Coordinates of C-alpha atoms and ligand atoms in Angstrom, one line a residue:
X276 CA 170.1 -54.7 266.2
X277 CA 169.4 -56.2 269.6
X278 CA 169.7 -60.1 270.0
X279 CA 168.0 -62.2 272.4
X280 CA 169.5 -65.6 273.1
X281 CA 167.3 -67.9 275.3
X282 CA 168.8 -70.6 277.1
X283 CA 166.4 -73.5 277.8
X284 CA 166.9 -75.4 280.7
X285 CA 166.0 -79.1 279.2
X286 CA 165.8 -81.5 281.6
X287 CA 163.3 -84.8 281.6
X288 CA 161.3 -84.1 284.3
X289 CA 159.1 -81.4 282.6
X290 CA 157.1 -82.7 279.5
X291 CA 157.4 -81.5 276.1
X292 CA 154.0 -79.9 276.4
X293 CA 154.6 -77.2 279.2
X294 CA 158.1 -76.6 278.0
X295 CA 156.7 -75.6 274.8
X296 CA 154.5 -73.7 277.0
X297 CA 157.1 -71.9 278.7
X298 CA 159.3 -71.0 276.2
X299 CA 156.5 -69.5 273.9
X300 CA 156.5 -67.1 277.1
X301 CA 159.5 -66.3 277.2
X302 CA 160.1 -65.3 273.3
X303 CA 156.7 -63.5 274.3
X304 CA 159.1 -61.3 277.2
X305 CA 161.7 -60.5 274.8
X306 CA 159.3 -58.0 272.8
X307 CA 162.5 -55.5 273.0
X308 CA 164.3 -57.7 270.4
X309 CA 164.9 -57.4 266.9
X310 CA 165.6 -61.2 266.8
X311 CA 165.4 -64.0 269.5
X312 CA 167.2 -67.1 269.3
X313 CA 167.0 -70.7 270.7
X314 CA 168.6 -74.3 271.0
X315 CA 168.5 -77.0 269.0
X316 CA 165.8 -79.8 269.6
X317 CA 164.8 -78.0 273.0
X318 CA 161.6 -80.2 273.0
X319 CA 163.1 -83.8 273.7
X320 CA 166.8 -82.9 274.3
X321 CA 169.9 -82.8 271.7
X322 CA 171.2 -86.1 273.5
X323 CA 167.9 -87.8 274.3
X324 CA 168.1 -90.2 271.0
X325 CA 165.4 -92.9 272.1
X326 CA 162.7 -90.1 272.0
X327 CA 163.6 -88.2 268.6
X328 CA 161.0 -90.6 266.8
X329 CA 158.1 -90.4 269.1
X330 CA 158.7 -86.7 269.3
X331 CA 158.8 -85.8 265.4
X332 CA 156.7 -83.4 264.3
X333 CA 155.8 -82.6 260.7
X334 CA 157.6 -79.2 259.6
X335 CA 154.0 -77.2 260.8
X336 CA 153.5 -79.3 264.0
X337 CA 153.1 -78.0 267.1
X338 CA 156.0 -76.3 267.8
X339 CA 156.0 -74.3 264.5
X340 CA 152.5 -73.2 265.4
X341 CA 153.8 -72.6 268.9
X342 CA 156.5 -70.4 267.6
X343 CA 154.8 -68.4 264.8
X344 CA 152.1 -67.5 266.7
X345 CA 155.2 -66.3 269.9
X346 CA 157.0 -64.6 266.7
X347 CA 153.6 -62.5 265.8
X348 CA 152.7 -61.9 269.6
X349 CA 155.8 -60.3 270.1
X350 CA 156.7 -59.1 266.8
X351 CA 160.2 -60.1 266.2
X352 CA 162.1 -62.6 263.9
X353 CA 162.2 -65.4 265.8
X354 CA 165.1 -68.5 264.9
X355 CA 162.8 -71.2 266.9
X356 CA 165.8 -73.8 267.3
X357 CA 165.7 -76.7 265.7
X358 CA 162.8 -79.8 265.8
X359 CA 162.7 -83.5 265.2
X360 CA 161.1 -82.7 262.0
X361 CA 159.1 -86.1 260.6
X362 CA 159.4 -85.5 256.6
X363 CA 156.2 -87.4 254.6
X364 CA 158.6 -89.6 253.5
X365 CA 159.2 -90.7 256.9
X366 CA 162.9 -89.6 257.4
X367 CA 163.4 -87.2 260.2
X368 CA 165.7 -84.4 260.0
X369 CA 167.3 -82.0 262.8
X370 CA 165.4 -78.6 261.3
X371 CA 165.4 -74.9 262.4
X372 CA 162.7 -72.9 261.9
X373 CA 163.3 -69.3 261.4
X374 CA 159.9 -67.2 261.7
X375 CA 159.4 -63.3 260.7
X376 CA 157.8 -60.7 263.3
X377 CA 154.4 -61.2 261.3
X378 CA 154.7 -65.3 261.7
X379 CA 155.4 -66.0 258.5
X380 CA 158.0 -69.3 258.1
X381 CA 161.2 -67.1 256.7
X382 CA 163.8 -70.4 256.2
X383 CA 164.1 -73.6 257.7
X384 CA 167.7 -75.3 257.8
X385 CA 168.0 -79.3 257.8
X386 CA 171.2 -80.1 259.8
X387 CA 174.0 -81.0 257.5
X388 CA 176.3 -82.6 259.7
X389 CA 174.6 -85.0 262.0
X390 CA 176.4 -85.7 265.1
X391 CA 177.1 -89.3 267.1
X392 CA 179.5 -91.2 264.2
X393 CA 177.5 -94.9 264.1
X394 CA 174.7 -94.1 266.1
X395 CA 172.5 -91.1 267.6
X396 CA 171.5 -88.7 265.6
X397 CA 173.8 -89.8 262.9
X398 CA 171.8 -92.6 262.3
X399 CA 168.0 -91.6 262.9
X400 CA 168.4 -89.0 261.3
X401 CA 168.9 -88.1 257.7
X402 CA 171.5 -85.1 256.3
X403 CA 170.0 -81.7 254.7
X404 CA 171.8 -80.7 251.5
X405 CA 171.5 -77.0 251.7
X406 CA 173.4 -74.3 252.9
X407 CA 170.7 -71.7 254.4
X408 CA 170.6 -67.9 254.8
X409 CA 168.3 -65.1 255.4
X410 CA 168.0 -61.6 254.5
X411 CA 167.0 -59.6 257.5
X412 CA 166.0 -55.7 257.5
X413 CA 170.2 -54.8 258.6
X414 CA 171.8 -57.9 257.7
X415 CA 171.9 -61.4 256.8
X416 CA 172.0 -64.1 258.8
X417 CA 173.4 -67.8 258.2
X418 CA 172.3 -70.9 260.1
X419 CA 174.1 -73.7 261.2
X420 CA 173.4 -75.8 264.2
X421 CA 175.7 -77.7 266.6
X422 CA 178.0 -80.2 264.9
X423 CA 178.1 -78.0 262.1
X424 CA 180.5 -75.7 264.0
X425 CA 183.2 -77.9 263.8
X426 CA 183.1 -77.5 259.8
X427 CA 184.8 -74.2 258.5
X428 CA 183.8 -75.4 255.0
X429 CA 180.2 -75.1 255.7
X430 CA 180.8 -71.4 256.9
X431 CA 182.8 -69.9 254.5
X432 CA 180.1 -71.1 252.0
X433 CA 177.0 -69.0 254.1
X434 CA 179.6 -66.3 253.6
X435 CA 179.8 -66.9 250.0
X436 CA 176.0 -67.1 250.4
X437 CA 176.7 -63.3 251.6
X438 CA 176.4 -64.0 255.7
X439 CA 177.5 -61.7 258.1
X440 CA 175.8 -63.2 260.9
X441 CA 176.0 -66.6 261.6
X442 CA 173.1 -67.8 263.8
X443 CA 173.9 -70.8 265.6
X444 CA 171.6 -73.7 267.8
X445 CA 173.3 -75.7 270.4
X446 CA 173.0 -78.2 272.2
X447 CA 176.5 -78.8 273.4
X448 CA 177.5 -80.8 276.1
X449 CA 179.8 -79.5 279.2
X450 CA 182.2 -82.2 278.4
X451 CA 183.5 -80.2 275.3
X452 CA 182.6 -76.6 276.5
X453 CA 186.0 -75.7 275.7
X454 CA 185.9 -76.7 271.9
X455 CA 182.3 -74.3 272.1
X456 CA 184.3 -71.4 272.8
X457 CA 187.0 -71.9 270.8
X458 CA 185.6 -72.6 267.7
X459 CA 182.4 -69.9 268.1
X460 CA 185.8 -67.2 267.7
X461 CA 187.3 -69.1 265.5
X462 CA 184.5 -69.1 263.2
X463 CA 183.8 -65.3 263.8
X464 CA 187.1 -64.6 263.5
X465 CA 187.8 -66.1 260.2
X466 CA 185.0 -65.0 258.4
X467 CA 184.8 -62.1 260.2
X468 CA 181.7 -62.3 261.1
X469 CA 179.1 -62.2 263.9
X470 CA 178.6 -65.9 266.0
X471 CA 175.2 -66.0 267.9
X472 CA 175.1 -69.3 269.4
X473 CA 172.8 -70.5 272.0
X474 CA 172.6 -73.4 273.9
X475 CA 170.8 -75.2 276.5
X476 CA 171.3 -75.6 280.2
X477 CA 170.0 -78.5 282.7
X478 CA 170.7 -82.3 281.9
X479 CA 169.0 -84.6 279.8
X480 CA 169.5 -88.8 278.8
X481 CA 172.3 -88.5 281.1
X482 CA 174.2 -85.3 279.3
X483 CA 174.8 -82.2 281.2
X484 CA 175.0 -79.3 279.2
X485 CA 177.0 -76.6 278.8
X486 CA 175.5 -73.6 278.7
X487 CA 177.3 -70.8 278.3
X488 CA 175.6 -69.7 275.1
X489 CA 178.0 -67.2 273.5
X490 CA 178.3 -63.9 271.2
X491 CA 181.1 -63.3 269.4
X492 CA 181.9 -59.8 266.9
X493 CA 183.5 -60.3 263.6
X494 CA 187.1 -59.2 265.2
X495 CA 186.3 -62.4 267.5
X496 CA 185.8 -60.4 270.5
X497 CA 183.6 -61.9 273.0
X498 CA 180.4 -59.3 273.3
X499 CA 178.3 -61.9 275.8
X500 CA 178.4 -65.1 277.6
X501 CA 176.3 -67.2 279.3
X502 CA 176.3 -68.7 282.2
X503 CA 175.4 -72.7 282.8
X504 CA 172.1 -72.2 283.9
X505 CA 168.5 -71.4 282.0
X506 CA 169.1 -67.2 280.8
X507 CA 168.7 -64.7 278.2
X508 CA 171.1 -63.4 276.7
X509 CA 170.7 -59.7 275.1
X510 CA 173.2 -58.1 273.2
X511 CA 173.2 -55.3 271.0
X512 CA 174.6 -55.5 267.2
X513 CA 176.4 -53.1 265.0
X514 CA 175.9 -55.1 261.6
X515 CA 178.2 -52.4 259.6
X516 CA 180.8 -53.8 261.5
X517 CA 181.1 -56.8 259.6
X518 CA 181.8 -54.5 256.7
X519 CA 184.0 -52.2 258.3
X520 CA 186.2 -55.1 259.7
X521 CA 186.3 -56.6 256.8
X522 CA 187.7 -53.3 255.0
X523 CA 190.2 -52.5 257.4
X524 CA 191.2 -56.6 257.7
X525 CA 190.9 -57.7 254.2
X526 CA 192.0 -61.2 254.5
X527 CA 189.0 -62.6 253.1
X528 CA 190.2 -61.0 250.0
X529 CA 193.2 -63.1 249.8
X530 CA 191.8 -66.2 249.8
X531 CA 193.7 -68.5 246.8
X532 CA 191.6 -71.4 247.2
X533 CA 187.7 -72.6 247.1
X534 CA 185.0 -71.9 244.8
X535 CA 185.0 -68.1 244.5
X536 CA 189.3 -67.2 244.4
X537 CA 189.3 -63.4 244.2
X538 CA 191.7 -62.1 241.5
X539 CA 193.7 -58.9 242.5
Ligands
LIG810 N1 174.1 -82.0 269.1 C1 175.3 -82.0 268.6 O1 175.5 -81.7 267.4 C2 176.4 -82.2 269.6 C3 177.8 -81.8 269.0 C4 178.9 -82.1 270.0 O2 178.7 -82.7 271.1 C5 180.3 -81.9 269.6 O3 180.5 -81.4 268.4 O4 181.2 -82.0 270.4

């Protein structure tokens, strides 16, 4: 299974319209993937707060017409990163939209854990309840964006959900690029799992990014790496590795605590 990450440059001199533009071309290039992957809220910026309400976009706005119709150009399953998304209640919500190689909407994920403590995101925005994953043809995937990494709860329950790829957008800030990296392995390693997590690049309300969008096997190897600057990322799978790791390695099997405790 071959993985495409594309790391978006997001930076405020280029509008939201010809970045939609562009990155629609480049899922369109990676027609040798089986699944392409992008940031979080790559329109407007993860950090760039003041714009997330004149930016939201009903779930089937612009950029999930954008995106299915990328996903059925190129025929792959596309994780389009995440959108302002404007709910008809009027609450916004940080959502990914995951779209199948005929552009069909396959899952959409409302960020659980919002990030910014008393203001930012954690405040315009509201909280999604539900843990989200998605059979693929070889394997199936778990999303969780950004924030979210830093809680092992909501992982181990996509792997209760039956995950053995976690699919991760970003947009993580250079500032803490060293908490990225350590808890993408982290995560892969104690689930045993893979970690696809992509990021952006460039700067944005005053918030250079990291990069460095990362890929991570279920032994917590790293397969790929970004660097800090706008890339793609391609990296081939073995999904039966998850399975075979987690055979040879049982510790998942000797958990004692949570919602599912395995009786041996
Ligand atoms: N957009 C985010 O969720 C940022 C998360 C972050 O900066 C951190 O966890 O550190």
């Amino acid at each position: 299974m071959r993985a495409s990450l594309i790391q978006i440059g997001v930076d405020e001199d280029e509008s939201i319209d010809s970045r939609r533009r562009r990155v629609a071309a480049l899922v369109r290039g990676q027609d040798d993937a089986d699944l392409v992957v992008l940031p979080e809220l790559w329109t407007t910026g993860a950090f760039a707060f003041e714009s997330f309400a004149e930016a939201a976009e009903p779930l089937e706005g612009p950029t999930y017409e954008a995106m299915a119709k990328a996903a059925s150009d190129t025929g792959v399953w596309l994780h389009a990163g995440s959108i302002p998304e404007r709910d008809p209640d009027g609450t916004l919500y940080n959502t990914s939209l995951v779209f199948s190689p005929s552009g069909d909407l396959a899952a959409a994920y409302r960020k659980i854990h919002r990030f910014g403590f008393d203001k930012g995101e954690a405040v315009l925005m509201g909280a999604g309840a539900e843990l989200v994953t998605l059979r693929l043809p070889d394997t199936t995937i778990g999303i969780a964006t950004c924030y979210d990494l830093r809680f092992p709860e909501l992982f181990r329950g996509l792997v209760d959900a039956g995950a053995e790829v976690f699919v991760l957008s970003a947009g993580w800030p250079e500032r803490r690029r060293s908490h990225w990296t350590l808890l993408a392995r982290a995560r892969a390693v104690e689930n045993q799992a893979y970690v696809l997590a992509c990021g952006t690049a460039g700067t944005h309300a005053g918030v250079p990014q990291a990069g460095h969008s990362i890929v991570v096997d279920p032994w917590g190897e790293v397969l790929a790496e970004a660097g800090p600057g706008e890339e793609v990322l391609t990296v081939d799978l073995d999904p039966t590795k998850v399975a075979t790791t987690r055979e040879q390695f049982p510790a998942l099997k000797d958990r004692l605590l949570g919602l599912e405790t395995p009786r041996r």
